[in-house]
């Protein structure tokens, strides 16, 4: 379920973080390694195994986070 503290997986089954909070604006904040990111609720689904999952692979998530990181990080 999409609740604070829930483990979050990529679409290819890699654990990518935990849900920190669900904002009133519909964005979900995820703790990921040493940082956090937010994305809309519609980017989440429940996998066949019951895990809360993003609709992207771990590699796609890492690439998107690197693109959005401030210069020099």
Short mmCIF file of C-alpha atoms in Angstrom, two decimals, residues 5-61:
data_model
loop_
_atom_site.label_atom_id
_atom_site.label_comp_id
_atom_site.label_asym_id
_atom_site.label_seq_id
_atom_site.Cartn_x
_atom_site.Cartn_y
_atom_site.Cartn_z
CA UNK A 5 7.39 3.73 5.69
CA UNK A 6 6.50 1.28 2.91
CA UNK A 7 9.41 -0.23 0.99
CA UNK A 8 9.48 0.83 -2.66
CA UNK A 9 10.77 -1.23 -5.58
CA UNK A 10 11.56 -0.48 -9.21
CA UNK A 11 9.59 -2.22 -11.95
CA UNK A 12 12.46 -4.71 -12.26
CA UNK A 13 12.29 -5.66 -8.56
CA UNK A 14 15.18 -3.64 -7.08
CA UNK A 15 14.45 -1.95 -3.74
CA UNK A 16 14.95 1.77 -4.39
CA UNK A 17 13.82 3.33 -1.13
CA UNK A 18 10.99 3.91 1.30
CA UNK A 19 7.99 6.19 1.22
CA UNK A 20 8.62 9.23 3.42
CA UNK A 21 5.28 10.97 2.97
CA UNK A 22 2.32 11.44 0.68
CA UNK A 23 1.72 15.14 0.11
CA UNK A 24 -1.67 16.83 -0.12
CA UNK A 25 -0.59 17.92 -3.63
CA UNK A 26 -0.58 14.29 -4.80
CA UNK A 27 3.19 13.95 -4.86
CA UNK A 28 4.90 11.15 -2.97
CA UNK A 29 8.28 11.79 -1.31
CA UNK A 30 10.65 8.83 -1.37
CA UNK A 31 13.83 8.41 0.69
CA UNK A 32 16.42 7.03 -1.77
CA UNK A 33 19.97 6.26 -0.58
CA UNK A 34 21.29 9.56 0.81
CA UNK A 35 18.72 11.77 -0.90
CA UNK A 36 15.00 12.01 -1.54
CA UNK A 37 12.82 12.60 -4.57
CA UNK A 38 9.15 13.28 -5.23
CA UNK A 39 6.91 11.99 -7.98
CA UNK A 40 3.18 11.87 -8.69
CA UNK A 41 1.05 9.09 -7.21
CA UNK A 42 0.25 7.82 -10.71
CA UNK A 43 3.87 6.63 -11.06
CA UNK A 44 3.27 3.91 -8.44
CA UNK A 45 1.65 0.52 -8.83
CA UNK A 46 1.49 -2.80 -6.99
CA UNK A 47 3.58 -5.55 -8.58
CA UNK A 48 2.32 -9.10 -9.08
CA UNK A 49 4.21 -10.14 -5.93
CA UNK A 50 2.40 -7.47 -3.88
CA UNK A 51 5.33 -5.05 -3.60
CA UNK A 52 4.78 -1.33 -4.01
CA UNK A 53 6.54 -0.49 -7.25
CA UNK A 54 7.50 2.45 -9.42
CA UNK A 55 6.63 2.25 -13.11
CA UNK A 56 10.34 2.56 -14.06
CA UNK A 57 13.38 0.31 -13.76
CA UNK A 58 16.16 0.99 -11.26
CA UNK A 59 18.43 2.12 -14.12
CA UNK A 60 15.79 4.54 -15.44
CA UNK A 61 15.30 5.98 -11.94
#
